[in-house]
Coordinates of C-alpha atoms and ligand atoms in Angstrom, one line a residue:
M24 CA 83.5 57.2 100.8
S25 CA 84.3 60.4 98.5
K26 CA 87.0 61.1 96.1
I27 CA 89.9 63.3 96.0
N28 CA 89.0 66.2 93.7
L29 CA 92.5 66.7 92.3
L30 CA 91.3 69.8 90.0
G31 CA 92.0 72.1 93.1
L32 CA 95.5 70.8 94.0
N33 CA 99.0 72.6 93.6
Q34 CA 102.0 70.6 92.7
K35 CA 102.5 70.4 96.3
A36 CA 99.4 69.3 97.4
L37 CA 99.8 67.5 94.8
A38 CA 102.1 65.6 95.5
Q39 CA 101.4 64.7 98.9
V40 CA 98.2 62.4 98.1
L41 CA 100.4 60.6 95.7
L42 CA 102.7 60.3 98.6
D43 CA 99.6 59.1 100.9
L44 CA 98.9 57.0 98.0
G45 CA 102.4 55.0 97.9
E46 CA 103.4 56.4 94.6
K47 CA 106.7 59.0 93.4
P48 CA 105.5 62.1 94.3
F49 CA 107.3 63.3 90.9
R50 CA 104.3 61.7 89.5
A51 CA 102.0 65.2 90.5
Q52 CA 104.3 66.9 87.6
Q53 CA 103.2 65.0 85.2
I54 CA 99.5 64.9 86.5
L55 CA 99.3 68.6 86.6
K56 CA 99.8 69.1 83.2
W57 CA 97.2 66.5 82.2
I58 CA 94.7 68.2 84.0
H59 CA 95.5 71.9 83.3
A60 CA 97.8 71.4 80.5
E61 CA 95.7 69.5 78.7
S62 CA 92.0 70.1 79.7
V63 CA 91.9 66.3 81.0
D64 CA 89.7 65.2 83.1
D65 CA 90.0 61.4 82.5
F66 CA 92.7 59.4 83.9
S67 CA 92.1 56.8 81.4
V68 CA 94.0 58.9 78.8
M69 CA 97.4 59.8 81.1
T70 CA 98.9 57.2 79.5
N71 CA 102.1 58.1 80.6
L72 CA 100.9 56.6 83.8
S73 CA 101.0 52.8 84.8
K74 CA 97.4 51.4 84.1
V75 CA 97.6 50.1 87.8
L76 CA 98.3 54.0 88.5
R77 CA 95.7 55.3 86.3
Q78 CA 93.2 52.4 88.1
K79 CA 93.9 53.7 91.4
L80 CA 93.5 56.8 90.6
T81 CA 90.0 56.2 89.0
E82 CA 88.6 54.6 91.6
L83 CA 90.3 56.7 94.4
C84 CA 89.9 60.3 93.2
E85 CA 88.2 62.7 90.6
I86 CA 88.9 66.1 88.2
R87 CA 85.6 67.5 89.3
P88 CA 84.9 71.3 87.5
P89 CA 81.9 73.0 88.7
K90 CA 79.1 72.6 86.6
I91 CA 78.1 75.5 83.8
I92 CA 74.5 76.0 84.4
S93 CA 74.5 78.7 81.4
E94 CA 76.3 81.3 78.9
H95 CA 75.9 84.5 77.6
Q96 CA 77.4 86.6 75.3
A97 CA 77.3 91.0 75.0
K98 CA 77.4 92.6 71.9
D99 CA 81.3 93.3 72.4
G100 CA 82.1 90.1 72.7
T101 CA 82.0 89.3 76.6
R102 CA 81.3 86.5 77.9
K103 CA 79.6 85.9 80.9
W104 CA 79.3 81.7 82.5
L105 CA 76.8 81.0 85.8
F106 CA 78.3 77.9 87.1
E107 CA 76.4 75.7 89.5
V108 CA 78.3 74.9 93.3
D109 CA 78.1 71.9 95.4
G110 CA 75.5 72.9 98.2
G111 CA 73.2 75.3 96.2
G112 CA 74.1 78.8 94.9
A113 CA 75.8 79.5 92.3
I114 CA 79.0 81.8 90.7
E115 CA 79.8 83.6 88.0
T116 CA 82.7 84.4 85.9
V117 CA 83.1 86.9 83.4
Y118 CA 85.4 86.6 79.6
I119 CA 86.8 89.6 78.4
P120 CA 88.4 89.5 74.8
E121 CA 90.4 92.6 73.7
P122 CA 92.9 92.6 70.1
E123 CA 95.9 91.7 72.0
R124 CA 94.8 90.1 75.5
A125 CA 91.8 88.0 76.7
T126 CA 90.9 88.2 80.6
L127 CA 89.2 86.5 83.0
C128 CA 87.3 88.0 85.3
I129 CA 87.2 84.9 88.4
S130 CA 85.0 84.5 91.4
S131 CA 85.9 83.3 94.8
Q132 CA 83.4 83.4 96.9
V133 CA 79.4 82.8 97.2
G134 CA 77.9 86.0 97.4
C135 CA 80.5 88.8 99.3
A136 CA 79.9 89.6 103.4
L137 CA 81.6 93.4 103.0
N138 CA 78.6 95.0 101.9
C139 CA 79.5 97.6 99.8
S140 CA 77.1 99.7 98.9
F141 CA 77.3 100.2 95.5
C142 CA 78.1 96.6 94.5
H143 CA 75.1 94.1 93.7
T144 CA 76.7 90.8 94.8
A145 CA 77.2 92.3 98.3
Q146 CA 72.4 92.4 98.1
Q147 CA 73.1 88.9 98.4
G148 CA 75.1 88.0 101.3
F149 CA 77.7 85.6 101.6
Q150 CA 77.0 81.9 101.5
R151 CA 80.3 80.6 102.1
N152 CA 83.6 80.3 100.4
L153 CA 85.1 78.4 97.1
T154 CA 87.1 75.6 97.2
A155 CA 90.2 75.9 95.1
A156 CA 88.8 73.5 92.9
E157 CA 85.8 75.9 92.5
I158 CA 87.7 78.4 91.9
I159 CA 90.6 77.2 89.4
G160 CA 87.6 75.1 87.7
Q161 CA 86.6 78.9 86.7
L162 CA 89.4 79.0 84.7
W163 CA 89.7 75.3 83.6
V164 CA 86.6 75.2 81.8
V165 CA 86.5 78.3 80.3
V166 CA 90.5 77.0 78.6
K167 CA 89.0 74.2 78.1
T168 CA 85.8 75.5 76.2
L169 CA 87.8 77.8 74.0
K170 CA 90.7 75.2 73.2
K171 CA 87.8 73.2 71.4
E172 CA 86.1 76.3 69.7
G173 CA 89.8 76.9 68.4
V174 CA 89.7 80.7 70.1
V175 CA 92.9 81.1 70.6
I176 CA 94.0 84.9 71.4
T177 CA 98.1 84.7 71.9
P178 CA 99.8 81.7 69.7
D179 CA 99.5 79.0 72.3
R180 CA 96.8 80.8 74.7
A181 CA 92.9 81.6 74.7
V182 CA 93.3 83.5 78.0
T183 CA 96.4 85.9 78.4
N184 CA 95.2 87.8 82.2
V185 CA 93.5 86.6 84.9
V186 CA 91.5 89.2 87.6
M187 CA 90.3 87.8 90.8
M188 CA 87.2 91.1 90.5
G189 CA 84.8 88.7 90.7
M190 CA 82.3 87.8 92.9
G191 CA 83.7 88.0 96.3
E192 CA 86.2 89.2 98.6
P193 CA 89.2 87.1 97.6
L194 CA 91.4 87.6 100.8
L195 CA 88.8 85.9 102.9
N196 CA 89.3 83.1 101.4
F197 CA 93.0 82.9 101.6
D198 CA 94.0 79.8 101.5
N199 CA 91.9 78.3 98.4
V200 CA 93.1 81.9 96.4
V201 CA 96.5 81.4 96.7
M202 CA 95.7 77.3 95.9
A203 CA 94.5 78.8 92.9
L204 CA 97.0 81.5 92.2
D205 CA 99.7 78.8 92.4
L206 CA 98.1 77.2 90.2
M207 CA 97.6 80.0 87.3
L208 CA 101.5 81.0 87.6
D209 CA 102.6 76.7 87.6
D210 CA 104.4 76.3 84.0
L211 CA 103.0 73.0 84.6
A212 CA 99.8 74.2 84.8
Y213 CA 98.3 77.6 82.9
G214 CA 102.3 79.5 82.9
L215 CA 100.6 82.5 84.0
S216 CA 103.3 85.9 84.4
K217 CA 102.8 87.1 87.9
R218 CA 102.0 90.4 86.7
R219 CA 99.2 89.4 84.3
V220 CA 98.0 87.7 87.1
T221 CA 95.7 90.2 89.5
L222 CA 93.9 90.4 93.2
S223 CA 91.3 92.4 94.2
T224 CA 91.0 93.2 97.8
S225 CA 88.3 95.9 99.1
G226 CA 91.2 96.2 101.9
V227 CA 91.9 92.8 104.4
V228 CA 95.4 94.6 105.9
P229 CA 97.0 91.5 107.4
A230 CA 96.1 89.6 104.3
I231 CA 97.5 91.5 102.4
D232 CA 100.6 91.1 104.6
Q233 CA 100.4 87.5 103.8
L234 CA 99.8 87.6 100.3
R235 CA 103.7 89.2 99.5
D236 CA 104.5 86.1 101.1
A237 CA 102.4 83.1 100.0
C238 CA 102.5 84.7 96.0
D239 CA 103.1 87.5 95.0
V240 CA 101.0 88.7 92.1
A241 CA 99.6 91.9 91.1
L242 CA 97.2 93.5 93.5
A243 CA 94.8 95.9 92.7
V244 CA 93.0 97.8 95.9
S245 CA 89.4 99.2 95.7
L246 CA 89.9 102.6 97.0
H247 CA 87.3 104.3 95.9
A248 CA 87.0 107.5 98.2
P249 CA 89.9 109.8 98.9
N250 CA 88.8 110.3 103.3
D251 CA 87.9 107.8 105.8
A252 CA 84.6 109.7 106.0
L253 CA 83.2 108.7 103.1
R254 CA 85.0 105.5 101.9
T255 CA 83.1 104.0 105.5
Q256 CA 80.1 104.9 103.7
L257 CA 81.0 102.9 100.7
V258 CA 82.8 100.2 101.9
P259 CA 81.8 99.6 105.8
L260 CA 85.1 97.0 105.8
N261 CA 86.9 101.0 105.7
K262 CA 85.9 100.7 109.6
K263 CA 88.2 98.4 110.7
Y264 CA 91.1 98.6 108.3
P265 CA 91.2 102.5 107.6
I266 CA 93.1 104.0 104.5
A267 CA 96.4 105.0 105.9
E268 CA 96.6 101.4 107.6
L269 CA 95.3 100.3 103.7
L270 CA 97.9 102.7 101.8
A271 CA 101.4 101.4 104.6
A272 CA 100.4 98.3 103.7
C273 CA 100.2 99.1 99.8
K274 CA 103.9 100.0 100.2
R275 CA 104.7 97.1 102.0
Y276 CA 103.6 94.7 99.0
L277 CA 105.1 96.4 96.8
R278 CA 108.7 96.1 98.7
D279 CA 110.3 98.7 97.8
D280 CA 110.6 97.3 94.0
K281 CA 110.3 100.7 91.9
R282 CA 108.8 98.9 88.3
R283 CA 105.8 98.0 90.4
R284 CA 102.6 100.0 91.3
I285 CA 99.5 99.2 93.0
T286 CA 96.6 99.8 90.9
M287 CA 93.8 102.0 93.2
E288 CA 90.6 101.1 92.1
Y289 CA 87.8 104.4 92.3
V290 CA 84.3 103.4 91.3
M291 CA 82.9 106.6 89.8
L292 CA 79.5 107.7 91.4
K293 CA 77.8 110.6 90.3
G294 CA 77.8 113.8 92.7
V295 CA 79.2 111.1 95.5
N296 CA 83.3 110.9 95.3
D297 CA 84.0 112.5 91.4
K298 CA 84.1 116.1 92.4
P299 CA 87.4 118.4 91.8
E300 CA 88.1 118.5 95.3
H301 CA 87.9 114.4 95.5
A302 CA 90.6 114.4 93.3
Y303 CA 93.1 116.7 94.1
E304 CA 92.5 114.8 97.8
L305 CA 93.3 111.6 96.4
V306 CA 96.3 113.2 94.5
R307 CA 97.6 114.3 98.4
L308 CA 96.6 110.5 99.1
L309 CA 98.4 108.7 96.7
K310 CA 101.8 111.5 96.4
D311 CA 104.1 108.7 98.4
V312 CA 102.2 105.7 97.1
P313 CA 103.5 104.2 94.1
S314 CA 100.3 103.5 92.4
K315 CA 98.2 103.7 89.2
V316 CA 94.3 104.9 89.4
N317 CA 92.1 102.7 87.5
L318 CA 88.6 105.1 87.5
I319 CA 85.7 102.3 86.8
P320 CA 82.1 103.9 85.4
F321 CA 79.7 102.8 88.3
N322 CA 77.5 99.9 87.0
P323 CA 74.1 100.2 87.7
F324 CA 71.8 97.3 89.1
F325 CA 68.0 97.4 89.7
G326 CA 67.2 98.7 93.3
T327 CA 70.9 100.6 93.7
Q328 CA 70.7 104.4 95.2
Y329 CA 73.8 105.3 92.9
E330 CA 74.0 107.1 89.3
R331 CA 77.2 106.7 87.0
S332 CA 79.2 110.2 87.1
D333 CA 78.6 112.0 83.7
E334 CA 81.4 111.8 81.5
H335 CA 82.7 115.5 81.6
A336 CA 83.0 114.1 85.3
I337 CA 85.1 111.6 85.0
R338 CA 87.4 113.5 82.7
R339 CA 87.8 116.5 84.3
F340 CA 88.7 113.5 87.2
Q341 CA 91.4 112.2 85.0
D342 CA 92.5 115.4 84.1
I343 CA 93.0 116.7 87.8
L344 CA 95.2 113.5 88.5
M345 CA 97.4 113.0 85.2
E346 CA 98.3 116.1 85.5
A347 CA 99.5 115.8 88.6
G348 CA 101.3 112.3 87.3
L349 CA 99.3 109.7 88.5
V350 CA 98.9 107.5 85.3
T351 CA 95.1 107.0 85.7
M352 CA 93.3 105.1 83.2
K353 CA 89.3 104.9 82.6
R354 CA 87.4 101.4 82.6
K355 CA 85.8 100.4 79.9
T356 CA 82.6 99.1 80.7
R357 CA 82.4 95.5 79.4
G358 CA 79.6 93.1 78.9
D359 CA 76.5 95.3 80.4
D360 CA 74.0 94.5 78.2
I361 CA 74.4 90.9 80.3
D362 CA 74.8 92.0 83.3
A363 CA 78.8 90.7 83.0
A364 CA 80.3 94.4 84.3
C365 CA 82.2 95.5 87.3
G366 CA 80.0 95.1 90.2
Q367 CA 77.1 93.6 88.4
L368 CA 77.4 89.7 89.3
A369 CA 75.1 88.4 91.4
G370 CA 74.6 84.4 90.5
Q371 CA 71.2 84.8 90.0
V372 CA 69.8 81.6 91.0
N373 CA 71.4 81.6 93.9
D374 CA 67.8 83.0 95.5
R375 CA 66.7 79.2 94.3
T376 CA 63.0 79.8 97.3
Q377 CA 62.5 83.1 95.8
R378 CA 62.8 82.2 92.4
S379 CA 60.6 79.1 92.3
I380 CA 57.8 81.7 94.9
K381 CA 58.2 84.1 91.6
F382 CA 58.4 80.7 89.3
K383 CA 54.7 79.1 91.0
Q384 CA 53.2 82.6 91.1
S385 CA 54.1 83.8 87.1
I386 CA 52.0 80.3 86.6
E387 CA 49.2 80.8 89.0
N388 CA 48.8 84.0 87.0
R389 CA 48.9 82.7 83.8
E390 CA 46.5 80.1 85.2
L391 CA 44.0 83.2 86.5
L392 CA 44.4 84.7 83.1
V393 CA 43.1 80.8 81.2
Q394 CA 40.2 80.5 83.4
S395 CA 39.3 84.3 83.1
H396 CA 38.9 83.6 79.4
Ligands
LIG568 N1 85.7 92.0 96.8 C1 86.8 92.9 96.0 C2 86.8 91.9 94.4 C3 85.8 93.0 93.7 S1 86.4 92.8 92.1 C4 87.5 93.8 96.1 O1 86.2 95.0 96.5 O2 88.0 94.8 95.3 C5 85.0 94.2 91.8 C6 85.5 95.7 91.0 O3 84.4 96.2 91.0 C7 86.1 96.5 92.9 O4 86.8 97.6 93.0 C8 84.2 96.9 92.8 O5 84.8 97.8 94.1 C9 84.0 97.4 91.7 N2 82.7 97.6 91.8 C10 81.7 97.2 92.5 N3 80.3 97.3 92.0 C11 80.6 98.1 91.4 C12 79.9 99.0 90.1 N4 78.7 98.5 90.4 N5 79.8 99.4 89.8 C13 81.6 99.2 88.8 N6 82.2 99.0 89.9 C14 82.0 97.9 91.1

């Protein structure tokens, strides 16, 4: 019988497991603290539990994070971890330190089914949803690693913000993502404020409404175009949930809370969506949606048909939005020298067959070279 992995269980689910084991559900709070606040993966050190319970947990349960395959560090301090997940395949997690905060960018699926034309993850297709343990496990491993290294950003934290902006569409893996979000927000686990946890979606409208009721984190939407014709080219999901429906869901998400805004992500693609007329159209579109705009200079990858907009085109675009009163930021490109920037995550190890073929070919080529000498 396989062991129950406790890593991916929120307080409620953990309490249920304990109940099923004939234990008092309040033990969940103690165990949660050990696992997430103390980065512990060994029941024997949980000294406020009885010895009998520790033994029982060791027999029946486990705390098992995804395995690290490799780690890379960019010149600007951005770090990227490649994790192996059960059943083959790999996912990537990116750590972005800044002077007063550090953001972890987490993946929710192995690959992605949505086929956005400018995104590298799309090219590998969809493999599977990550489990809640694999999602929260990315944060668990990074926090444990940074703690060991003595990294601190604010007095008690090495990670201050989380963005669900890695590989995959988080709202198409709803239950596991919400379970992991619960843990991020739980004071006994990571205790992040819900304004510092952002979920980015390409616009799965019904799931936006569900999210509002399940876990009220900050929402970012991959808008990328000011009209349906162009958006459908870039984000094919737009055919199913066109812009008007998407923006209506955004407004519902905010529940008339005047202090809150939806972040509208807009990738800057040269000659495609970066002209002044697009900016004016965007202003009209967002007129009555409380939003801020995040312009993302396109990050190229091998084989893409797109180019990054010129600096001056981005500035002109930004100026038009700002003059119309829209808060508009340009996202700084981080970690592009290690393929860790937005849209560059591809979990290279995924395609094992391709890799082993390439590897075999390179060995054969080398042998041919040796033979010809
Ligand atoms: N699937 C979710 C989560 C991905 S978040 C979503 O679509 O929102 C990553 C953000 O980077 C999204 O806004 C995505 O559209 C954007 N992105 C994808 N490829 C990119 C690229 N090559 N350059 C810049 N941004 C890109």
